CSV table of C-alpha atoms in Angstrom, one decimal:
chain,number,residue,atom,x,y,z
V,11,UNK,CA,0.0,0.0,0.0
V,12,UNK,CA,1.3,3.3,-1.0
V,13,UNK,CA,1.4,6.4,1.4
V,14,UNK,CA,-0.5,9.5,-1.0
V,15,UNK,CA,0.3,11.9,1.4
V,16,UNK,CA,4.0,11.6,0.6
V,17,UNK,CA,5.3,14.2,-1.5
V,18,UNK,CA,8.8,13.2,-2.6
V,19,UNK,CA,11.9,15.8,-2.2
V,20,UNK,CA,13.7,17.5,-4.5
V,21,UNK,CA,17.2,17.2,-4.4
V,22,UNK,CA,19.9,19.7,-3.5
V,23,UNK,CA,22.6,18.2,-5.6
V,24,UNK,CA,20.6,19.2,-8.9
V,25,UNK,CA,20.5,22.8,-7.8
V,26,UNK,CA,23.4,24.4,-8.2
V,27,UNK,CA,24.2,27.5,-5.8
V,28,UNK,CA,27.4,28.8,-7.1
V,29,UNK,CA,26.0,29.2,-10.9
V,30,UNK,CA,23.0,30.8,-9.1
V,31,UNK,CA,24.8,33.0,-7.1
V,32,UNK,CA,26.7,33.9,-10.4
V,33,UNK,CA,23.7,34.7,-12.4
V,34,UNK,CA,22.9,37.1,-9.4
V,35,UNK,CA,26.0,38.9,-9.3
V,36,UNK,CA,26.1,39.1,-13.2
V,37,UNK,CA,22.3,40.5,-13.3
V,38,UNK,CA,21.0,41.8,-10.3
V,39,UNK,CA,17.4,42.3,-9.1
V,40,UNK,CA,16.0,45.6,-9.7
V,41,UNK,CA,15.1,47.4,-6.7
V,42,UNK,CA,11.3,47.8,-6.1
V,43,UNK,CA,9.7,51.1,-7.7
V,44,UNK,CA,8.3,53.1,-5.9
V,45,UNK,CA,4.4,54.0,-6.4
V,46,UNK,CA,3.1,56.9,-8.4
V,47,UNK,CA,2.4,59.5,-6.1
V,48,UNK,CA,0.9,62.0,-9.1
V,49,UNK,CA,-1.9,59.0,-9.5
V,50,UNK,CA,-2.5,58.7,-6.0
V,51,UNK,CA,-3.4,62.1,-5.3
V,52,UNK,CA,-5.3,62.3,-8.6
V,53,UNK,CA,-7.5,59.5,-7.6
V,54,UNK,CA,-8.3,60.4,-4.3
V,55,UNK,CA,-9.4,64.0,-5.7
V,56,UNK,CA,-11.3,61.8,-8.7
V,57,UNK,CA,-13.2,60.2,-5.7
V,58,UNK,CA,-13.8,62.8,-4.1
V,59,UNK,CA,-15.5,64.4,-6.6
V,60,UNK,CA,-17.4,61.0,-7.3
V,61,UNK,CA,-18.8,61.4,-4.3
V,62,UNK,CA,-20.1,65.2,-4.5
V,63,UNK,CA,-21.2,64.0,-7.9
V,64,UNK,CA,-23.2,61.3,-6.4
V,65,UNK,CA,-24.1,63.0,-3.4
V,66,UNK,CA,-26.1,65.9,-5.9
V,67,UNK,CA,-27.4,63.8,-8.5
V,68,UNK,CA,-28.1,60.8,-7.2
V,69,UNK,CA,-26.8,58.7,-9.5
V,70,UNK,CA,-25.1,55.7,-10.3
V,71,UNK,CA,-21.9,56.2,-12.5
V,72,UNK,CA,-21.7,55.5,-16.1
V,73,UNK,CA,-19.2,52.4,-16.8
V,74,UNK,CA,-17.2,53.1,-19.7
V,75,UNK,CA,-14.0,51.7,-21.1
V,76,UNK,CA,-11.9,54.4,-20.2
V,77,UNK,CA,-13.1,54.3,-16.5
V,78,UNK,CA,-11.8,50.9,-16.2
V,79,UNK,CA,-8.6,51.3,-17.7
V,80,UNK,CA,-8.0,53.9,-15.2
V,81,UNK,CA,-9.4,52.1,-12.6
V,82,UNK,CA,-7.1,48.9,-13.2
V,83,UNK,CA,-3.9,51.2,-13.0
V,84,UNK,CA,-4.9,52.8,-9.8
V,85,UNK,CA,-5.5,49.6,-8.3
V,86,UNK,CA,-2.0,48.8,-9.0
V,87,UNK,CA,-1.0,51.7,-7.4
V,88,UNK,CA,-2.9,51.3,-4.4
V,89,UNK,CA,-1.5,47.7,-4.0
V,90,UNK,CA,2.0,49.1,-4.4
V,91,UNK,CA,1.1,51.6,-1.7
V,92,UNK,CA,0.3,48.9,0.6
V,93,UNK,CA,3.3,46.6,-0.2
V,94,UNK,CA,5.2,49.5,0.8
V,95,UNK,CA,3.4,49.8,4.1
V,96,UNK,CA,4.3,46.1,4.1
V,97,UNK,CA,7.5,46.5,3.5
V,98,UNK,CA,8.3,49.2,5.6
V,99,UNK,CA,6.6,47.2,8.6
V,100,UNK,CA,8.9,44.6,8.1
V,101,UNK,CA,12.0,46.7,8.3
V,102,UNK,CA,10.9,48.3,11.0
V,103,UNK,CA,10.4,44.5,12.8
V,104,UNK,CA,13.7,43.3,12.0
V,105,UNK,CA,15.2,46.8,12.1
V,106,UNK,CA,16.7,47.5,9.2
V,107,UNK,CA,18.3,50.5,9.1
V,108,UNK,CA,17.5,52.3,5.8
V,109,UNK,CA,19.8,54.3,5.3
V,110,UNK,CA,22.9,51.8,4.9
V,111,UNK,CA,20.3,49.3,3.3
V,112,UNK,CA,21.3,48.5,-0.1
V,113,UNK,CA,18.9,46.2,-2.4
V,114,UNK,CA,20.6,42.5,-3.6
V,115,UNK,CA,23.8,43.6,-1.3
V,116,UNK,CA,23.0,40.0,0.3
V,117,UNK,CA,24.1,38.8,-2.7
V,118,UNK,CA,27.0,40.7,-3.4
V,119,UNK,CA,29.8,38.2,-1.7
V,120,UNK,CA,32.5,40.6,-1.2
V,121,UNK,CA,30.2,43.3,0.3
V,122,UNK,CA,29.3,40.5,2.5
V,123,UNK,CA,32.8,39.5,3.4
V,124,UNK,CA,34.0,43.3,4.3
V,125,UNK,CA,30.6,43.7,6.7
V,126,UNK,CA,31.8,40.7,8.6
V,127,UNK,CA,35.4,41.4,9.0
V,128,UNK,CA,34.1,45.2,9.8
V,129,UNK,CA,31.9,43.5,12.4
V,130,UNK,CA,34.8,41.4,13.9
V,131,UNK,CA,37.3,44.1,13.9
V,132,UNK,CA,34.4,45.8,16.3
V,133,UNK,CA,34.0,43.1,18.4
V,134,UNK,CA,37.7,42.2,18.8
V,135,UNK,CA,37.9,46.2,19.9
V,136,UNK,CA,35.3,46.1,22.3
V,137,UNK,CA,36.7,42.9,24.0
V,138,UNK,CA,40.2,45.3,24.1
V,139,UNK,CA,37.9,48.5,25.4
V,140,UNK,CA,36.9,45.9,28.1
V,141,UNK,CA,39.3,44.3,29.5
V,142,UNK,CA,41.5,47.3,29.7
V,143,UNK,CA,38.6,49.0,32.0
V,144,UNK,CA,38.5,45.7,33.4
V,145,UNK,CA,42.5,46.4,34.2
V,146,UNK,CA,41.4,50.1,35.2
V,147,UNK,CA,38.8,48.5,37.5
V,148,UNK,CA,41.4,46.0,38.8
V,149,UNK,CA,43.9,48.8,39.6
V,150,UNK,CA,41.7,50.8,41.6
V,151,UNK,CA,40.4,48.4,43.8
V,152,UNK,CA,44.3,46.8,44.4
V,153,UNK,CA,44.8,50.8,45.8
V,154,UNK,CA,41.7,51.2,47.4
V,155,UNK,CA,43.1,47.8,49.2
V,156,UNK,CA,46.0,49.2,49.7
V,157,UNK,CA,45.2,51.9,51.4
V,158,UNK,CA,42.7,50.4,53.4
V,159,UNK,CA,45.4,48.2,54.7
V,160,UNK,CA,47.8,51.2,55.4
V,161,UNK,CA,45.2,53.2,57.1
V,162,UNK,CA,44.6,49.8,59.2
V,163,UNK,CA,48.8,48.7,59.9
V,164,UNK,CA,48.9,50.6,63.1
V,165,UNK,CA,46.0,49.3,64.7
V,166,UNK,CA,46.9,45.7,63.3
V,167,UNK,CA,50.5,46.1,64.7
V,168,UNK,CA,48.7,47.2,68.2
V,169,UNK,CA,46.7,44.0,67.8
V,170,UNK,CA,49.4,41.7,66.9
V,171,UNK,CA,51.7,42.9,70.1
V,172,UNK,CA,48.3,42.5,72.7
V,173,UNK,CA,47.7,38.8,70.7
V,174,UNK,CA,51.5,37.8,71.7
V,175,UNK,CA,51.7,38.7,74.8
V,176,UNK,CA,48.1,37.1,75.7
V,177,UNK,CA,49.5,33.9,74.0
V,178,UNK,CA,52.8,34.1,76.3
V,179,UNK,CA,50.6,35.2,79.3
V,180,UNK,CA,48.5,31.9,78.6
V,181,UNK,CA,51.3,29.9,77.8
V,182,UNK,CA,52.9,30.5,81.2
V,183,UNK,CA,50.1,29.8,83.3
V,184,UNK,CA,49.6,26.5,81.2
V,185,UNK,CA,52.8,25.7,82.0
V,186,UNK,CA,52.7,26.8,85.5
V,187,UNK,CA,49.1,24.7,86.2
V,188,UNK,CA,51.2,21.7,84.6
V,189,UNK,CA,54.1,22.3,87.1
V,190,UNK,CA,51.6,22.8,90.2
V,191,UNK,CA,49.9,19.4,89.0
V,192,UNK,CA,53.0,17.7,88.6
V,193,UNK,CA,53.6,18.6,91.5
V,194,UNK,CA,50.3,17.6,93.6
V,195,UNK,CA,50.7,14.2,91.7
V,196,UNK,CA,53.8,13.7,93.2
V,197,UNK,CA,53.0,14.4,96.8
V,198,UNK,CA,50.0,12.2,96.4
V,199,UNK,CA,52.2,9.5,94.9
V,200,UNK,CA,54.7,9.9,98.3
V,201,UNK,CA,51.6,9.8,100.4
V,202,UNK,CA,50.3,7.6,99.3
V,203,UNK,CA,53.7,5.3,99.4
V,204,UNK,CA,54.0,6.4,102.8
V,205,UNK,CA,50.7,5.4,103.9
């Protein structure tokens, strides 16, 4: 049984990129033009008076050949209109900048090439920028320490003399306790001997 949904693939290796890319470089697309502006205006003041027209006589327009020729080529005005709307809603969502935006410079290779070494070169000196502030940031805070430590010596070096001589004055009466117990161990021991 066959699957009929199945909708076989066309394959990569018969489309050839490189002569495409060729043909593009060779013959570029031709940017988008631009809708008549002069037709625009003109047939928003025809329908305007359309409408007064209408509005005094009460009457339906007459359908002629020559209405509908004009009528064709404002509607593909109007639909230009809006596919520029279109278009400049999608710039503005994946913010294109226009004024360095350039139509078929996506296909020019070596434009493409000197934007992403431009954008590396930036990159590369931002990482530089930072880590030297990093270094800035470094520096100051190894002085700041420094003269926190300075400003704090004296009172350390009172510290460390009172922290000796409480170890020595502990020390000795350790030692002295030890001698006194010796020494009570001993009596007991002759005591108890002489008992």
């Amino acid at each position: 049984q066959r699957n009929l949904a199945y909708a076989q693939q066309k394959r990569a290796e018969k489309f050839d990129y490189g002569e495409q890319l060729k043909r593009l470089r060779e013959n570029p697309l031709p940017p988008p033009k631009p809708a008549n502006r002069e037709i625009l205006e003109h047939e928003e003041r025809r329908r305007q008076a359309n409408l007064k027209f209408l509005a005094e006589n009460k009457i339906k327009p007459a359908h002629g050949a020559a209405s509908s020729v004009i009528a064709r080529k404002v509607d593909m005005h109007l639909a230009k209109v809006e596919k520029e709307k279109a278009m400049e809603r999608l710039a503005d969502a994946f913010k294109i900048n226009k004024d360095e935006f350039e139509h078929g410079a996506a296909f020019d290779l070596e434009t493409q090439e000197l934007k992403r070494l431009k954008r590396i070169a930036e990159h590369q000196e931002k990482k530089r920028e930072d880590k030297r502030k990093r270094k800035e940031q470094e520096a100051l805070q190894a002085e700041e320490k420094r003269d926190r430590e300075d400003s704090g010596k004296e009172s350390d070096d009172k510290d460390e003399k009172k922290e000796k001589k409480d170890r020595k004055d502990r020390k000795e009466k350790k030692s002295k306790k030890e001698k006194k117990s010796k020494k009570e161990k001993k009596r007991k021991r002759s005591r108890s001997r002489s008992d």
